[in-house]
């Protein structure tokens, strides 16, 4: 299984694209502006989209992609998996025939371009042999993360936190998995820790507390996503200082890396 990072930035600027991950060739996790780098042929191969939540930076390209592939996908709807609250927000505020055509009933109610499939925390969907499990997240709107495993027996999991703040339930489940790699957001620097709390995002100091939940003995690469372009260097510098600014912790030396568009995870 391959996971291609189409976008993982917390905002747009040159070379900064918002959250979207392509699983092999046919599954999207989130549909931010990174989707715009796909060719039309690549978009046509996508059958399932798993959304973490309704914020624009995670769904911006979903309506545009639907329009791009419309003529070639009649009778083969794009399956959108999301929390009921996320689906309701998309229906009310995006696919409402005002902001964008309602492709859940076009070209006809009997043969729509998009179908919506509600999920909840703990749901496991199987797509072409891969398991996609819904993980808890704590954000300003109802949100989830995902763990994805390939079809091979004993395959490890690729884990994505989604947008989240402190979340013990997330770690409880992750500690039960054989993790290949973890993508976790850190949207704000420590100087904006209070703003991060209000927005239900992580800052480096809070991330350090969160990583303390990882079971002793587990070690896997941790990739930082969703950094604001103006603060990326500061955020990563503060993350690198974990062991210098905190009291000694239990012999933990995390393998923490900054994630960028174009990276490919191979599991």
mmCIF file of C-alpha atoms in Angstrom:
data_model
loop_
_atom_site.group_PDB
_atom_site.id
_atom_site.type_symbol
_atom_site.label_atom_id
_atom_site.label_comp_id
_atom_site.label_asym_id
_atom_site.label_seq_id
_atom_site.Cartn_x
_atom_site.Cartn_y
_atom_site.Cartn_z
ATOM 1 C CA UNK A 1 0.000 0.000 0.000
ATOM 2 C CA UNK A 2 1.183 3.507 -0.798
ATOM 3 C CA UNK A 3 0.035 6.789 0.722
ATOM 4 C CA UNK A 4 0.847 9.829 -1.387
ATOM 5 C CA UNK A 5 0.786 13.222 0.308
ATOM 6 C CA UNK A 6 -1.038 15.614 -2.000
ATOM 7 C CA UNK A 7 -1.226 18.360 0.606
ATOM 8 C CA UNK A 8 -0.594 18.737 4.329
ATOM 9 C CA UNK A 9 -0.276 22.468 4.985
ATOM 10 C CA UNK A 10 -2.378 24.481 7.398
ATOM 11 C CA UNK A 11 -2.944 27.219 4.808
ATOM 12 C CA UNK A 12 -2.278 28.054 1.175
ATOM 13 C CA UNK A 13 0.708 29.835 -0.350
ATOM 14 C CA UNK A 14 3.116 28.948 -3.137
ATOM 15 C CA UNK A 15 3.979 25.243 -2.773
ATOM 16 C CA UNK A 16 1.582 24.944 0.177
ATOM 17 C CA UNK A 17 -1.487 22.779 -0.360
ATOM 18 C CA UNK A 18 -4.054 21.815 2.218
ATOM 19 C CA UNK A 19 -4.795 18.337 3.481
ATOM 20 C CA UNK A 20 -5.314 15.446 1.085
ATOM 21 C CA UNK A 21 -3.806 11.961 1.003
ATOM 22 C CA UNK A 22 -4.131 9.486 -1.870
ATOM 23 C CA UNK A 23 -4.213 5.825 -0.809
ATOM 24 C CA UNK A 24 -2.863 3.769 -3.691
ATOM 25 C CA UNK A 25 -4.803 5.143 -6.661
ATOM 26 C CA UNK A 26 -8.429 4.950 -5.589
ATOM 27 C CA UNK A 27 -9.006 6.323 -2.075
ATOM 28 C CA UNK A 28 -8.722 9.881 -0.804
ATOM 29 C CA UNK A 29 -8.404 10.842 2.839
ATOM 30 C CA UNK A 30 -9.607 14.453 2.900
ATOM 31 C CA UNK A 31 -9.974 16.583 -0.189
ATOM 32 C CA UNK A 32 -8.097 19.819 0.390
ATOM 33 C CA UNK A 33 -6.357 21.877 -2.267
ATOM 34 C CA UNK A 34 -3.695 19.207 -2.801
ATOM 35 C CA UNK A 35 -6.244 17.311 -4.913
ATOM 36 C CA UNK A 36 -5.795 19.990 -7.563
ATOM 37 C CA UNK A 37 -2.401 18.548 -8.481
ATOM 38 C CA UNK A 38 -3.984 15.303 -9.698
ATOM 39 C CA UNK A 39 -4.629 14.801 -13.384
ATOM 40 C CA UNK A 40 -8.189 14.205 -14.513
ATOM 41 C CA UNK A 41 -7.269 10.587 -15.208
ATOM 42 C CA UNK A 42 -6.027 10.209 -11.638
ATOM 43 C CA UNK A 43 -9.237 11.744 -10.300
ATOM 44 C CA UNK A 44 -11.293 9.292 -12.332
ATOM 45 C CA UNK A 45 -9.620 6.363 -10.542
ATOM 46 C CA UNK A 46 -10.803 7.576 -7.129
ATOM 47 C CA UNK A 47 -13.847 5.694 -5.872
ATOM 48 C CA UNK A 48 -13.942 6.583 -2.169
ATOM 49 C CA UNK A 49 -13.298 9.768 -0.195
ATOM 50 C CA UNK A 50 -12.953 9.662 3.596
ATOM 51 C CA UNK A 51 -13.366 13.081 5.205
ATOM 52 C CA UNK A 52 -12.128 13.985 8.678
ATOM 53 C CA UNK A 53 -14.412 17.012 9.112
ATOM 54 C CA UNK A 54 -16.193 19.831 7.343
ATOM 55 C CA UNK A 55 -13.629 22.654 7.432
ATOM 56 C CA UNK A 56 -12.830 24.205 4.064
ATOM 57 C CA UNK A 57 -9.144 23.286 4.009
ATOM 58 C CA UNK A 58 -10.156 19.606 4.133
ATOM 59 C CA UNK A 59 -13.056 19.633 1.641
ATOM 60 C CA UNK A 60 -12.251 22.505 -0.752
ATOM 61 C CA UNK A 61 -11.543 20.343 -3.796
ATOM 62 C CA UNK A 62 -14.352 17.823 -3.308
ATOM 63 C CA UNK A 63 -16.967 19.874 -5.222
ATOM 64 C CA UNK A 64 -14.445 20.889 -7.872
ATOM 65 C CA UNK A 65 -13.273 17.303 -8.374
ATOM 66 C CA UNK A 66 -16.888 16.148 -8.645
ATOM 67 C CA UNK A 67 -17.424 18.606 -11.483
ATOM 68 C CA UNK A 68 -14.188 17.576 -13.206
ATOM 69 C CA UNK A 69 -15.132 13.900 -13.352
ATOM 70 C CA UNK A 70 -18.893 14.306 -13.794
ATOM 71 C CA UNK A 71 -19.196 13.473 -17.476
ATOM 72 C CA UNK A 72 -17.256 10.216 -17.129
ATOM 73 C CA UNK A 73 -18.728 8.953 -13.843
ATOM 74 C CA UNK A 74 -22.452 8.710 -14.523
ATOM 75 C CA UNK A 75 -23.628 5.472 -12.940
ATOM 76 C CA UNK A 76 -20.394 5.178 -10.930
ATOM 77 C CA UNK A 77 -20.900 7.524 -7.972
ATOM 78 C CA UNK A 78 -18.078 8.846 -5.856
ATOM 79 C CA UNK A 79 -18.606 7.414 -2.362
ATOM 80 C CA UNK A 80 -18.051 10.032 0.348
ATOM 81 C CA UNK A 81 -17.608 8.666 3.880
ATOM 82 C CA UNK A 82 -17.976 11.117 6.754
ATOM 83 C CA UNK A 83 -19.614 11.796 10.093
ATOM 84 C CA UNK A 84 -23.351 12.576 9.838
ATOM 85 C CA UNK A 85 -22.611 16.149 10.965
ATOM 86 C CA UNK A 86 -20.044 16.558 8.177
ATOM 87 C CA UNK A 87 -22.484 15.206 5.601
ATOM 88 C CA UNK A 88 -25.167 17.591 6.845
ATOM 89 C CA UNK A 89 -22.756 20.533 6.541
ATOM 90 C CA UNK A 90 -21.834 19.553 2.983
ATOM 91 C CA UNK A 91 -25.486 19.245 1.990
ATOM 92 C CA UNK A 92 -26.472 22.543 3.578
ATOM 93 C CA UNK A 93 -23.498 24.743 2.758
ATOM 94 C CA UNK A 94 -21.787 23.307 -0.345
ATOM 95 C CA UNK A 95 -23.916 20.942 -2.428
ATOM 96 C CA UNK A 96 -26.972 23.174 -2.139
ATOM 97 C CA UNK A 97 -27.406 24.460 -5.717
ATOM 98 C CA UNK A 98 -26.251 27.899 -4.515
ATOM 99 C CA UNK A 99 -22.574 27.417 -3.730
ATOM 100 C CA UNK A 100 -22.311 24.318 -5.950
ATOM 101 C CA UNK A 101 -24.666 21.925 -7.768
ATOM 102 C CA UNK A 102 -26.124 19.151 -5.629
ATOM 103 C CA UNK A 103 -24.281 16.223 -7.163
ATOM 104 C CA UNK A 104 -25.984 13.877 -4.695
ATOM 105 C CA UNK A 105 -29.054 14.159 -6.946
ATOM 106 C CA UNK A 106 -27.438 15.035 -10.285
ATOM 107 C CA UNK A 107 -27.643 14.031 -13.054
ATOM 108 C CA UNK A 108 -30.627 12.334 -11.371
ATOM 109 C CA UNK A 109 -31.699 11.240 -7.912
ATOM 110 C CA UNK A 110 -31.595 7.636 -9.138
ATOM 111 C CA UNK A 111 -28.085 7.952 -10.554
ATOM 112 C CA UNK A 112 -26.177 10.645 -8.615
ATOM 113 C CA UNK A 113 -22.536 11.497 -9.036
ATOM 114 C CA UNK A 114 -21.939 11.486 -5.254
ATOM 115 C CA UNK A 115 -23.340 9.221 -2.557
ATOM 116 C CA UNK A 116 -22.888 9.922 1.151
ATOM 117 C CA UNK A 117 -22.057 7.141 3.628
ATOM 118 C CA UNK A 118 -22.221 7.970 7.368
ATOM 119 C CA UNK A 119 -19.483 6.739 9.685
ATOM 120 C CA UNK A 120 -18.793 6.935 13.412
ATOM 121 C CA UNK A 121 -15.786 6.368 15.633
ATOM 122 C CA UNK A 122 -14.913 2.673 15.508
ATOM 123 C CA UNK A 123 -16.367 2.128 12.043
ATOM 124 C CA UNK A 124 -14.134 -0.017 9.820
ATOM 125 C CA UNK A 125 -14.656 0.162 6.064
ATOM 126 C CA UNK A 126 -13.001 -2.299 3.699
ATOM 127 C CA UNK A 127 -12.029 -0.989 0.263
ATOM 128 C CA UNK A 128 -10.279 -3.362 -2.128
ATOM 129 C CA UNK A 129 -8.899 -5.391 0.778
ATOM 130 C CA UNK A 130 -7.664 -2.394 2.766
ATOM 131 C CA UNK A 131 -9.101 -1.662 6.194
ATOM 132 C CA UNK A 132 -9.929 1.964 7.036
ATOM 133 C CA UNK A 133 -10.795 2.525 10.695
ATOM 134 C CA UNK A 134 -12.351 5.704 12.066
ATOM 135 C CA UNK A 135 -10.459 7.154 15.053
ATOM 136 C CA UNK A 136 -11.609 9.782 17.575
ATOM 137 C CA UNK A 137 -10.561 13.423 17.250
ATOM 138 C CA UNK A 138 -11.251 16.530 19.346
ATOM 139 C CA UNK A 139 -11.757 19.592 17.168
ATOM 140 C CA UNK A 140 -13.865 22.748 16.893
ATOM 141 C CA UNK A 141 -16.397 20.820 14.806
ATOM 142 C CA UNK A 142 -17.214 17.097 14.862
ATOM 143 C CA UNK A 143 -14.110 15.382 13.499
ATOM 144 C CA UNK A 144 -12.288 12.064 13.215
ATOM 145 C CA UNK A 145 -8.924 10.635 12.288
ATOM 146 C CA UNK A 146 -8.168 7.435 10.372
ATOM 147 C CA UNK A 147 -5.996 4.347 10.529
ATOM 148 C CA UNK A 148 -5.420 2.552 7.220
ATOM 149 C CA UNK A 149 -3.979 -0.929 6.701
ATOM 150 C CA UNK A 150 -3.114 -2.711 3.474
ATOM 151 C CA UNK A 151 -4.508 -6.105 2.460
ATOM 152 C CA UNK A 152 -1.425 -8.139 3.385
ATOM 153 C CA UNK A 153 -1.665 -10.361 6.454
ATOM 154 C CA UNK A 154 -0.081 -8.630 9.421
ATOM 155 C CA UNK A 155 0.328 -5.345 7.551
ATOM 156 C CA UNK A 156 1.034 -2.298 9.746
ATOM 157 C CA UNK A 157 -1.222 0.750 9.997
ATOM 158 C CA UNK A 158 -0.756 4.242 8.630
ATOM 159 C CA UNK A 159 -2.350 6.576 11.172
ATOM 160 C CA UNK A 160 -3.634 10.128 10.657
ATOM 161 C CA UNK A 161 -4.825 12.187 13.619
ATOM 162 C CA UNK A 162 -6.936 14.620 11.621
ATOM 163 C CA UNK A 163 -7.352 18.053 13.197
ATOM 164 C CA UNK A 164 -7.377 17.546 16.951
ATOM 165 C CA UNK A 165 -6.444 18.837 20.376
ATOM 166 C CA UNK A 166 -5.642 16.681 23.398
ATOM 167 C CA UNK A 167 -7.233 13.292 22.838
ATOM 168 C CA UNK A 168 -6.571 10.345 25.213
ATOM 169 C CA UNK A 169 -9.122 8.173 23.380
ATOM 170 C CA UNK A 170 -7.080 8.469 20.189
ATOM 171 C CA UNK A 171 -3.945 7.155 21.897
ATOM 172 C CA UNK A 172 -5.852 4.364 23.625
ATOM 173 C CA UNK A 173 -6.751 2.934 20.225
ATOM 174 C CA UNK A 174 -3.442 3.735 18.502
ATOM 175 C CA UNK A 175 -1.535 1.885 21.224
ATOM 176 C CA UNK A 176 -3.456 -1.252 20.236
ATOM 177 C CA UNK A 177 -2.250 -1.049 16.632
ATOM 178 C CA UNK A 178 0.966 -2.027 14.912
ATOM 179 C CA UNK A 179 1.803 1.448 13.633
ATOM 180 C CA UNK A 180 3.990 1.998 10.588
ATOM 181 C CA UNK A 181 3.919 5.792 10.792
ATOM 182 C CA UNK A 182 1.836 8.536 12.361
ATOM 183 C CA UNK A 183 0.803 11.834 10.787
ATOM 184 C CA UNK A 184 -0.250 14.316 13.456
ATOM 185 C CA UNK A 185 -1.106 17.976 13.204
ATOM 186 C CA UNK A 186 0.621 20.842 14.995
ATOM 187 C CA UNK A 187 -0.998 23.974 13.633
ATOM 188 C CA UNK A 188 0.325 26.679 15.965
ATOM 189 C CA UNK A 189 3.555 27.621 17.725
ATOM 190 C CA UNK A 190 3.846 27.778 21.497
ATOM 191 C CA UNK A 191 3.356 31.551 21.401
ATOM 192 C CA UNK A 192 -0.159 30.843 20.121
ATOM 193 C CA UNK A 193 -0.883 27.969 22.473
ATOM 194 C CA UNK A 194 -4.061 29.628 23.788
ATOM 195 C CA UNK A 195 -5.336 30.194 20.248
ATOM 196 C CA UNK A 196 -4.554 26.561 19.472
ATOM 197 C CA UNK A 197 -6.580 25.510 22.512
ATOM 198 C CA UNK A 198 -9.550 27.629 21.479
ATOM 199 C CA UNK A 199 -9.366 26.344 17.889
ATOM 200 C CA UNK A 200 -8.848 22.775 19.145
ATOM 201 C CA UNK A 201 -5.476 22.339 17.459
ATOM 202 C CA UNK A 202 -2.104 21.247 18.818
ATOM 203 C CA UNK A 203 0.916 23.393 19.651
ATOM 204 C CA UNK A 204 4.391 21.900 20.280
ATOM 205 C CA UNK A 205 4.019 21.982 24.083
ATOM 206 C CA UNK A 206 0.688 20.180 23.922
ATOM 207 C CA UNK A 207 2.022 17.772 21.302
ATOM 208 C CA UNK A 208 4.783 16.818 23.744
ATOM 209 C CA UNK A 209 2.140 15.951 26.345
ATOM 210 C CA UNK A 210 0.209 13.950 23.751
ATOM 211 C CA UNK A 211 3.222 11.924 22.678
ATOM 212 C CA UNK A 212 3.688 10.871 26.297
ATOM 213 C CA UNK A 213 0.614 8.673 25.754
ATOM 214 C CA UNK A 214 2.536 6.390 23.370
ATOM 215 C CA UNK A 215 3.188 3.060 25.040
ATOM 216 C CA UNK A 216 6.730 2.546 26.235
ATOM 217 C CA UNK A 217 8.621 0.413 23.743
ATOM 218 C CA UNK A 218 6.658 1.581 20.702
ATOM 219 C CA UNK A 219 8.667 3.573 18.202
ATOM 220 C CA UNK A 220 7.645 4.736 14.762
ATOM 221 C CA UNK A 221 8.185 7.847 12.629
ATOM 222 C CA UNK A 222 5.975 10.781 13.556
ATOM 223 C CA UNK A 223 5.247 13.281 10.784
ATOM 224 C CA UNK A 224 4.074 16.799 11.588
ATOM 225 C CA UNK A 225 1.351 18.216 9.352
ATOM 226 C CA UNK A 226 -0.960 21.235 9.171
ATOM 227 C CA UNK A 227 1.703 23.803 10.093
ATOM 228 C CA UNK A 228 0.973 27.381 9.090
ATOM 229 C CA UNK A 229 3.440 28.471 6.368
ATOM 230 C CA UNK A 230 4.599 31.510 8.369
ATOM 231 C CA UNK A 231 5.219 29.412 11.471
ATOM 232 C CA UNK A 232 6.582 26.135 10.149
ATOM 233 C CA UNK A 233 10.220 26.822 11.088
ATOM 234 C CA UNK A 234 9.245 28.006 14.564
ATOM 235 C CA UNK A 235 6.967 25.033 15.170
ATOM 236 C CA UNK A 236 9.571 22.502 14.082
ATOM 237 C CA UNK A 237 12.284 24.224 16.128
ATOM 238 C CA UNK A 238 10.075 24.094 19.225
ATOM 239 C CA UNK A 239 9.291 20.437 18.591
ATOM 240 C CA UNK A 240 13.026 19.692 18.274
ATOM 241 C CA UNK A 241 13.551 21.253 21.707
ATOM 242 C CA UNK A 242 11.216 18.823 23.518
ATOM 243 C CA UNK A 243 13.943 17.146 25.539
ATOM 244 C CA UNK A 244 15.682 20.441 26.327
ATOM 245 C CA UNK A 245 12.700 22.375 27.687
ATOM 246 C CA UNK A 246 10.865 19.587 29.518
ATOM 247 C CA UNK A 247 11.836 17.543 32.579
ATOM 248 C CA UNK A 248 13.420 14.203 31.630
ATOM 249 C CA UNK A 249 10.844 11.780 30.368
ATOM 250 C CA UNK A 250 10.911 8.005 30.255
ATOM 251 C CA UNK A 251 13.811 7.396 27.897
ATOM 252 C CA UNK A 252 11.840 8.556 24.906
ATOM 253 C CA UNK A 253 13.529 9.864 21.783
ATOM 254 C CA UNK A 254 10.843 10.325 19.188
ATOM 255 C CA UNK A 255 11.604 10.183 15.477
ATOM 256 C CA UNK A 256 9.818 13.392 14.477
ATOM 257 C CA UNK A 257 9.867 14.756 10.936
ATOM 258 C CA UNK A 258 8.145 17.559 9.055
ATOM 259 C CA UNK A 259 5.751 16.323 6.374
ATOM 260 C CA UNK A 260 5.623 17.907 2.941
ATOM 261 C CA UNK A 261 3.542 17.444 -0.183
ATOM 262 C CA UNK A 262 4.982 14.812 -2.495
ATOM 263 C CA UNK A 263 6.079 12.467 0.265
ATOM 264 C CA UNK A 264 5.073 8.850 -0.301
ATOM 265 C CA UNK A 265 4.601 6.320 2.497
ATOM 266 C CA UNK A 266 5.215 2.740 1.414
ATOM 267 C CA UNK A 267 3.710 0.111 3.686
#
